[in-house]
PDB file of C-alpha atoms in Angstrom:
ATOM      1  CA  UNK V   1      72.280  72.669  59.272  1.00 70.00           C
ATOM      2  CA  UNK V   2      73.882  72.313  62.706  1.00 69.00           C
ATOM      3  CA  UNK V   3      72.267  69.417  64.598  1.00 69.00           C
ATOM      4  CA  UNK V   4      74.807  69.411  67.437  1.00 70.00           C
ATOM      5  CA  UNK V   5      78.042  70.844  68.747  1.00 78.00           C
ATOM      6  CA  UNK V   6      80.689  68.936  70.669  1.00 76.00           C
ATOM      7  CA  UNK V   7      81.558  70.113  74.181  1.00 74.00           C
ATOM      8  CA  UNK V   8      84.456  67.914  75.191  1.00 74.00           C
ATOM      9  CA  UNK V   9      83.102  64.368  75.428  1.00 75.00           C
ATOM     10  CA  UNK V  10      79.478  65.565  75.167  1.00 75.00           C
ATOM     11  CA  UNK V  11      77.267  66.300  72.179  1.00 73.00           C
ATOM     12  CA  UNK V  12      74.830  69.179  72.675  1.00 75.00           C
ATOM     13  CA  UNK V  13      71.759  68.713  70.476  1.00 81.00           C
ATOM     14  CA  UNK V  14      70.957  72.199  69.222  1.00 85.00           C
ATOM     15  CA  UNK V  15      67.425  71.482  67.901  1.00 85.00           C
ATOM     16  CA  UNK V  16      66.408  70.261  71.350  1.00 84.00           C
ATOM     17  CA  UNK V  17      68.059  73.284  72.935  1.00 88.00           C
ATOM     18  CA  UNK V  18      66.121  75.598  70.596  1.00 91.00           C
ATOM     19  CA  UNK V  19      62.858  73.940  71.642  1.00 89.00           C
ATOM     20  CA  UNK V  20      63.739  74.275  75.334  1.00 91.00           C
ATOM     21  CA  UNK V  21      64.465  77.981  74.843  1.00 94.00           C
ATOM     22  CA  UNK V  22      61.138  78.280  73.030  1.00 94.00           C
ATOM     23  CA  UNK V  23      59.305  76.639  75.936  1.00 93.00           C
ATOM     24  CA  UNK V  24      61.050  78.926  78.437  1.00 95.00           C
ATOM     25  CA  UNK V  25      60.298  82.127  76.523  1.00 96.00           C
ATOM     26  CA  UNK V  26      56.768  80.993  75.664  1.00 95.00           C
ATOM     27  CA  UNK V  27      56.004  80.161  79.306  1.00 94.00           C
ATOM     28  CA  UNK V  28      57.334  83.528  80.474  1.00 95.00           C
ATOM     29  CA  UNK V  29      55.193  85.373  77.928  1.00 96.00           C
ATOM     30  CA  UNK V  30      52.116  83.346  78.897  1.00 95.00           C
ATOM     31  CA  UNK V  31      52.595  84.146  82.588  1.00 95.00           C
ATOM     32  CA  UNK V  32      53.032  87.837  81.797  1.00 95.00           C
ATOM     33  CA  UNK V  33      49.890  87.815  79.663  1.00 95.00           C
ATOM     34  CA  UNK V  34      48.033  86.007  82.450  1.00 94.00           C
ATOM     35  CA  UNK V  35      48.808  88.890  84.812  1.00 94.00           C
ATOM     36  CA  UNK V  36      47.491  91.394  82.271  1.00 94.00           C
ATOM     37  CA  UNK V  37      44.282  89.364  81.899  1.00 93.00           C
ATOM     38  CA  UNK V  38      43.909  89.125  85.688  1.00 92.00           C
ATOM     39  CA  UNK V  39      44.526  85.389  85.831  1.00 93.00           C
ATOM     40  CA  UNK V  40      46.721  83.571  88.318  1.00 93.00           C
ATOM     41  CA  UNK V  41      50.106  83.158  86.543  1.00 94.00           C
ATOM     42  CA  UNK V  42      50.870  80.055  88.615  1.00 93.00           C
ATOM     43  CA  UNK V  43      47.712  78.367  87.339  1.00 93.00           C
ATOM     44  CA  UNK V  44      48.641  79.179  83.744  1.00 94.00           C
ATOM     45  CA  UNK V  45      52.163  77.860  84.313  1.00 93.00           C
ATOM     46  CA  UNK V  46      50.738  74.613  85.710  1.00 93.00           C
ATOM     47  CA  UNK V  47      48.539  74.180  82.650  1.00 93.00           C
ATOM     48  CA  UNK V  48      51.611  74.561  80.430  1.00 94.00           C
ATOM     49  CA  UNK V  49      53.759  72.275  82.596  1.00 93.00           C
ATOM     50  CA  UNK V  50      51.239  69.436  82.812  1.00 93.00           C
ATOM     51  CA  UNK V  51      50.471  69.726  79.113  1.00 92.00           C
ATOM     52  CA  UNK V  52      54.159  69.569  78.165  1.00 91.00           C
ATOM     53  CA  UNK V  53      54.978  66.617  80.412  1.00 91.00           C
ATOM     54  CA  UNK V  54      51.919  64.675  79.276  1.00 92.00           C
ATOM     55  CA  UNK V  55      52.614  65.610  75.657  1.00 89.00           C
ATOM     56  CA  UNK V  56      56.202  64.334  75.801  1.00 87.00           C
ATOM     57  CA  UNK V  57      55.195  61.077  77.466  1.00 89.00           C
ATOM     58  CA  UNK V  58      52.279  60.649  75.065  1.00 87.00           C
ATOM     59  CA  UNK V  59      54.455  61.382  72.041  1.00 85.00           C
ATOM     60  CA  UNK V  60      56.979  58.731  73.071  1.00 84.00           C
ATOM     61  CA  UNK V  61      54.303  56.127  73.873  1.00 87.00           C
ATOM     62  CA  UNK V  62      52.450  56.825  70.620  1.00 84.00           C
ATOM     63  CA  UNK V  63      55.693  56.364  68.679  1.00 82.00           C
ATOM     64  CA  UNK V  64      56.503  53.183  70.596  1.00 84.00           C
ATOM     65  CA  UNK V  65      53.069  51.797  69.775  1.00 85.00           C
ATOM     66  CA  UNK V  66      53.903  52.119  66.073  1.00 81.00           C
ATOM     67  CA  UNK V  67      57.106  50.090  66.546  1.00 81.00           C
ATOM     68  CA  UNK V  68      55.962  47.888  69.396  1.00 82.00           C
ATOM     69  CA  UNK V  69      58.147  44.875  68.598  1.00 82.00           C
ATOM     70  CA  UNK V  70      61.341  46.963  68.678  1.00 79.00           C
ATOM     71  CA  UNK V  71      60.479  48.487  72.045  1.00 76.00           C
ATOM     72  CA  UNK V  72      59.423  45.151  73.532  1.00 80.00           C
ATOM     73  CA  UNK V  73      62.844  43.810  72.575  1.00 80.00           C
ATOM     74  CA  UNK V  74      64.558  46.797  74.212  1.00 79.00           C
ATOM     75  CA  UNK V  75      62.210  48.514  76.726  1.00 79.00           C
ATOM     76  CA  UNK V  76      64.937  50.857  78.015  1.00 77.00           C
ATOM     77  CA  UNK V  77      64.964  52.610  74.642  1.00 73.00           C
ATOM     78  CA  UNK V  78      61.733  54.295  75.775  1.00 74.00           C
ATOM     79  CA  UNK V  79      63.918  56.572  77.882  1.00 74.00           C
ATOM     80  CA  UNK V  80      66.339  57.499  75.100  1.00 67.00           C
ATOM     81  CA  UNK V  81      66.773  61.281  74.653  1.00 61.00           C
ATOM     82  CA  UNK V  82      66.044  61.175  70.925  1.00 65.00           C
ATOM     83  CA  UNK V  83      63.581  63.760  69.531  1.00 64.00           C
ATOM     84  CA  UNK V  84      63.157  61.730  66.338  1.00 66.00           C
ATOM     85  CA  UNK V  85      61.405  58.963  68.272  1.00 72.00           C
ATOM     86  CA  UNK V  86      58.406  61.093  69.194  1.00 73.00           C
ATOM     87  CA  UNK V  87      54.978  61.180  67.566  1.00 78.00           C
ATOM     88  CA  UNK V  88      54.027  64.887  67.336  1.00 76.00           C
ATOM     89  CA  UNK V  89      50.346  64.230  66.642  1.00 75.00           C
ATOM     90  CA  UNK V  90      49.973  61.802  69.540  1.00 80.00           C
ATOM     91  CA  UNK V  91      51.799  64.166  71.873  1.00 83.00           C
ATOM     92  CA  UNK V  92      49.682  67.139  70.798  1.00 85.00           C
ATOM     93  CA  UNK V  93      46.390  65.340  71.436  1.00 87.00           C
ATOM     94  CA  UNK V  94      47.412  63.926  74.818  1.00 91.00           C
ATOM     95  CA  UNK V  95      49.118  67.126  75.960  1.00 89.00           C
ATOM     96  CA  UNK V  96      46.124  69.266  75.004  1.00 90.00           C
ATOM     97  CA  UNK V  97      43.752  66.886  76.803  1.00 92.00           C
ATOM     98  CA  UNK V  98      45.746  66.950  80.044  1.00 92.00           C
ATOM     99  CA  UNK V  99      46.207  70.736  79.866  1.00 92.00           C
ATOM    100  CA  UNK V 100      42.450  71.153  79.387  1.00 91.00           C
ATOM    101  CA  UNK V 101      41.741  68.859  82.329  1.00 92.00           C
ATOM    102  CA  UNK V 102      44.171  70.816  84.507  1.00 90.00           C
ATOM    103  CA  UNK V 103      42.474  74.106  83.656  1.00 90.00           C
ATOM    104  CA  UNK V 104      39.019  72.637  84.213  1.00 91.00           C
ATOM    105  CA  UNK V 105      39.966  71.330  87.660  1.00 90.00           C
ATOM    106  CA  UNK V 106      41.203  74.802  88.613  1.00 88.00           C
ATOM    107  CA  UNK V 107      37.981  76.285  87.205  1.00 91.00           C
ATOM    108  CA  UNK V 108      39.950  78.700  85.048  1.00 92.00           C
ATOM    109  CA  UNK V 109      38.135  80.970  82.609  1.00 91.00           C
ATOM    110  CA  UNK V 110      38.524  79.116  79.309  1.00 90.00           C
ATOM    111  CA  UNK V 111      38.695  82.011  76.869  1.00 93.00           C
ATOM    112  CA  UNK V 112      40.980  84.204  78.948  1.00 93.00           C
ATOM    113  CA  UNK V 113      43.278  81.248  79.631  1.00 94.00           C
ATOM    114  CA  UNK V 114      43.532  80.551  75.914  1.00 94.00           C
ATOM    115  CA  UNK V 115      44.321  84.210  75.239  1.00 95.00           C
ATOM    116  CA  UNK V 116      47.049  84.079  77.891  1.00 95.00           C
ATOM    117  CA  UNK V 117      48.609  81.121  76.080  1.00 95.00           C
ATOM    118  CA  UNK V 118      48.472  82.749  72.629  1.00 95.00           C
ATOM    119  CA  UNK V 119      51.713  84.831  72.698  1.00 95.00           C
ATOM    120  CA  UNK V 120      53.618  81.950  74.256  1.00 95.00           C
ATOM    121  CA  UNK V 121      52.418  79.589  71.532  1.00 94.00           C
ATOM    122  CA  UNK V 122      53.425  82.062  68.836  1.00 96.00           C
ATOM    123  CA  UNK V 123      56.898  82.449  70.373  1.00 96.00           C
ATOM    124  CA  UNK V 124      57.342  78.686  70.638  1.00 93.00           C
ATOM    125  CA  UNK V 125      56.529  78.267  66.957  1.00 94.00           C
ATOM    126  CA  UNK V 126      59.466  80.538  66.121  1.00 96.00           C
ATOM    127  CA  UNK V 127      61.725  78.189  68.084  1.00 94.00           C
ATOM    128  CA  UNK V 128      60.080  75.261  66.296  1.00 91.00           C
ATOM    129  CA  UNK V 129      61.128  76.681  62.934  1.00 93.00           C
ATOM    130  CA  UNK V 130      64.670  77.299  64.186  1.00 94.00           C
ATOM    131  CA  UNK V 131      64.841  73.699  65.450  1.00 90.00           C
ATOM    132  CA  UNK V 132      63.824  72.442  62.021  1.00 90.00           C
ATOM    133  CA  UNK V 133      66.545  74.567  60.427  1.00 92.00           C
ATOM    134  CA  UNK V 134      69.195  73.234  62.795  1.00 90.00           C
ATOM    135  CA  UNK V 135      68.180  69.585  62.363  1.00 87.00           C
ATOM    136  CA  UNK V 136      67.450  69.664  58.635  1.00 88.00           C
ATOM    137  CA  UNK V 137      63.945  68.284  59.222  1.00 87.00           C
ATOM    138  CA  UNK V 138      60.885  69.707  57.426  1.00 89.00           C
ATOM    139  CA  UNK V 139      63.112  70.283  54.394  1.00 92.00           C
ATOM    140  CA  UNK V 140      61.987  71.907  51.169  1.00 94.00           C
ATOM    141  CA  UNK V 141      61.314  70.565  47.717  1.00 94.00           C
ATOM    142  CA  UNK V 142      63.967  70.868  44.959  1.00 95.00           C
ATOM    143  CA  UNK V 143      64.166  74.267  43.262  1.00 95.00           C
ATOM    144  CA  UNK V 144      66.424  76.336  40.997  1.00 95.00           C
ATOM    145  CA  UNK V 145      65.676  79.640  42.749  1.00 95.00           C
ATOM    146  CA  UNK V 146      68.685  81.827  43.673  1.00 95.00           C
ATOM    147  CA  UNK V 147      68.049  81.488  47.412  1.00 94.00           C
ATOM    148  CA  UNK V 148      67.928  77.686  47.350  1.00 94.00           C
ATOM    149  CA  UNK V 149      70.015  75.846  49.949  1.00 93.00           C
ATOM    150  CA  UNK V 150      71.945  72.646  49.342  1.00 93.00           C
ATOM    151  CA  UNK V 151      70.508  69.957  51.582  1.00 91.00           C
ATOM    152  CA  UNK V 152      70.114  66.191  51.316  1.00 87.00           C
ATOM    153  CA  UNK V 153      71.942  65.993  47.965  1.00 89.00           C
ATOM    154  CA  UNK V 154      69.914  68.659  46.168  1.00 92.00           C
ATOM    155  CA  UNK V 155      69.195  72.392  46.008  1.00 94.00           C
ATOM    156  CA  UNK V 156      65.959  72.991  47.872  1.00 95.00           C
ATOM    157  CA  UNK V 157      63.547  75.646  49.074  1.00 95.00           C
ATOM    158  CA  UNK V 158      64.676  76.850  52.528  1.00 95.00           C
ATOM    159  CA  UNK V 159      61.334  75.692  53.916  1.00 95.00           C
ATOM    160  CA  UNK V 160      62.575  75.975  57.497  1.00 95.00           C
ATOM    161  CA  UNK V 161      63.450  79.642  56.906  1.00 95.00           C
ATOM    162  CA  UNK V 162      60.011  80.281  55.390  1.00 96.00           C
ATOM    163  CA  UNK V 163      58.475  78.644  58.455  1.00 96.00           C
ATOM    164  CA  UNK V 164      60.501  80.769  60.870  1.00 97.00           C
ATOM    165  CA  UNK V 165      59.776  84.036  59.030  1.00 97.00           C
ATOM    166  CA  UNK V 166      56.045  83.241  59.009  1.00 97.00           C
ATOM    167  CA  UNK V 167      56.159  82.496  62.752  1.00 97.00           C
ATOM    168  CA  UNK V 168      57.922  85.810  63.419  1.00 97.00           C
ATOM    169  CA  UNK V 169      55.258  87.686  61.441  1.00 97.00           C
ATOM    170  CA  UNK V 170      52.441  85.880  63.256  1.00 97.00           C
ATOM    171  CA  UNK V 171      54.059  86.612  66.618  1.00 97.00           C
ATOM    172  CA  UNK V 172      54.107  90.317  65.749  1.00 96.00           C
ATOM    173  CA  UNK V 173      50.409  90.233  64.852  1.00 96.00           C
ATOM    174  CA  UNK V 174      49.411  88.313  67.971  1.00 95.00           C
ATOM    175  CA  UNK V 175      51.326  90.690  70.243  1.00 92.00           C
ATOM    176  CA  UNK V 176      49.237  93.582  68.886  1.00 91.00           C
ATOM    177  CA  UNK V 177      46.010  91.798  69.973  1.00 88.00           C
ATOM    178  CA  UNK V 178      43.890  93.124  67.076  1.00 86.00           C
ATOM    179  CA  UNK V 179      40.705  91.555  68.524  1.00 83.00           C
ATOM    180  CA  UNK V 180      41.602  91.842  72.187  1.00 78.00           C
ATOM    181  CA  UNK V 181      38.159  93.150  73.122  1.00 84.00           C
ATOM    182  CA  UNK V 182      36.697  89.683  72.497  1.00 90.00           C
ATOM    183  CA  UNK V 183      37.878  87.020  74.930  1.00 91.00           C
ATOM    184  CA  UNK V 184      39.326  83.912  73.315  1.00 92.00           C
ATOM    185  CA  UNK V 185      39.551  85.426  69.843  1.00 94.00           C
ATOM    186  CA  UNK V 186      43.282  86.220  70.122  1.00 95.00           C
ATOM    187  CA  UNK V 187      44.020  82.533  70.621  1.00 95.00           C
ATOM    188  CA  UNK V 188      41.755  81.534  67.742  1.00 95.00           C
ATOM    189  CA  UNK V 189      43.448  84.137  65.547  1.00 96.00           C
ATOM    190  CA  UNK V 190      46.805  82.570  66.425  1.00 96.00           C
ATOM    191  CA  UNK V 191      45.551  79.127  65.422  1.00 95.00           C
ATOM    192  CA  UNK V 192      44.012  80.493  62.214  1.00 96.00           C
ATOM    193  CA  UNK V 193      47.205  82.279  61.186  1.00 97.00           C
ATOM    194  CA  UNK V 194      49.414  79.246  61.774  1.00 95.00           C
ATOM    195  CA  UNK V 195      46.918  76.964  60.026  1.00 95.00           C
ATOM    196  CA  UNK V 196      46.795  79.307  57.032  1.00 96.00           C
ATOM    197  CA  UNK V 197      50.596  79.505  56.970  1.00 96.00           C
ATOM    198  CA  UNK V 198      50.817  75.715  56.984  1.00 95.00           C
ATOM    199  CA  UNK V 199      48.386  75.412  54.073  1.00 95.00           C
ATOM    200  CA  UNK V 200      50.517  77.838  52.056  1.00 96.00           C
ATOM    201  CA  UNK V 201      54.008  76.735  53.102  1.00 95.00           C
ATOM    202  CA  UNK V 202      53.350  73.029  52.745  1.00 94.00           C
ATOM    203  CA  UNK V 203      53.508  73.536  48.971  1.00 93.00           C
ATOM    204  CA  UNK V 204      57.264  74.142  49.356  1.00 95.00           C
ATOM    205  CA  UNK V 205      57.961  71.082  51.518  1.00 94.00           C
ATOM    206  CA  UNK V 206      59.817  68.075  50.192  1.00 92.00           C
ATOM    207  CA  UNK V 207      58.815  65.627  52.926  1.00 89.00           C
ATOM    208  CA  UNK V 208      55.024  65.978  52.916  1.00 88.00           C
ATOM    209  CA  UNK V 209      52.795  63.048  53.768  1.00 85.00           C
ATOM    210  CA  UNK V 210      50.640  62.453  50.697  1.00 89.00           C
ATOM    211  CA  UNK V 211      47.176  60.959  51.106  1.00 90.00           C
ATOM    212  CA  UNK V 212      45.129  59.099  48.518  1.00 86.00           C
ATOM    213  CA  UNK V 213      44.219  61.454  45.700  1.00 86.00           C
ATOM    214  CA  UNK V 214      47.483  63.383  45.942  1.00 87.00           C
ATOM    215  CA  UNK V 215      46.364  65.605  48.825  1.00 90.00           C
ATOM    216  CA  UNK V 216      49.005  66.747  51.287  1.00 91.00           C
ATOM    217  CA  UNK V 217      47.941  65.692  54.779  1.00 90.00           C
ATOM    218  CA  UNK V 218      49.188  68.879  56.457  1.00 90.00           C
ATOM    219  CA  UNK V 219      47.289  71.071  54.009  1.00 94.00           C
ATOM    220  CA  UNK V 220      44.031  69.206  54.568  1.00 94.00           C
ATOM    221  CA  UNK V 221      44.402  69.344  58.348  1.00 92.00           C
ATOM    222  CA  UNK V 222      45.517  72.977  58.194  1.00 93.00           C
ATOM    223  CA  UNK V 223      42.527  73.939  56.062  1.00 96.00           C
ATOM    224  CA  UNK V 224      40.131  72.233  58.483  1.00 95.00           C
ATOM    225  CA  UNK V 225      41.775  74.002  61.435  1.00 94.00           C
ATOM    226  CA  UNK V 226      41.600  77.331  59.593  1.00 96.00           C
ATOM    227  CA  UNK V 227      37.892  77.001  58.809  1.00 97.00           C
ATOM    228  CA  UNK V 228      37.049  75.802  62.334  1.00 96.00           C
ATOM    229  CA  UNK V 229      38.990  78.604  64.039  1.00 96.00           C
ATOM    230  CA  UNK V 230      37.504  81.307  61.804  1.00 95.00           C
ATOM    231  CA  UNK V 231      34.002  80.006  62.448  1.00 96.00           C
ATOM    232  CA  UNK V 232      34.582  79.898  66.209  1.00 95.00           C
ATOM    233  CA  UNK V 233      36.104  83.400  66.103  1.00 93.00           C
ATOM    234  CA  UNK V 234      32.835  84.685  64.654  1.00 92.00           C
ATOM    235  CA  UNK V 235      30.782  82.856  67.271  1.00 92.00           C
ATOM    236  CA  UNK V 236      32.895  84.002  70.204  1.00 91.00           C
ATOM    237  CA  UNK V 237      33.046  87.587  68.946  1.00 87.00           C
ATOM    238  CA  UNK V 238      29.240  87.695  69.078  1.00 84.00           C
ATOM    239  CA  UNK V 239      28.913  86.169  72.534  1.00 75.00           C
ATOM    240  CA  UNK V 240      30.063  87.341  75.916  1.00 66.00           C
ATOM    241  CA  UNK V 241      32.443  85.090  77.811  1.00 59.00           C
ATOM    242  CA  UNK V 242      30.650  83.084  80.511  1.00 56.00           C
TER     243      UNK V 242
END
């Protein structure tokens, strides 16, 4: 793990840098795909930009709401550049809502816009896995396998490596656009593949959130997302885009 490197008096946080690179590459791919799909690349970029900004603000506010007393005592800590003080779920919901609103106001074609975002999302998920590897987050469960890595006082599955390899494979599939003749289905395929990967890979994680009954939260959510995306793929494949 390599969470940061020192540059003179400064500490460069490598996980954050990996995510920024992922956003940059993902945005460039989305704009390029928008041109191919005859969308306005600037409109697609704006959807990404507004979604990211709203997602970051929402993630910080959602995290602060969980620890309200600490932030009331020190309000300036809201502006701290600390990725660990973000709520991913809160940021995802708020960011997606604002991005959707931005696209709706521009009257963008929903399915084609989603397809334009698909390769960028797949590329960003590769960076997401790399960021986990650099930070040591999303670590694996203990194992005796030969390829185990020593992390947090034990030999563990390299869950971050599994995650990155899966993202690379999914990116390759998405770039081939196997169902490109049906608008919106490429995006749904991307969601389905990542949801399926999460259901499988979560079994190797050592930091899973466990719900009542012993169910892993990420697997339950991933399974629901997988079923919903597959169902919608079938519906959209049978209907013409409006």
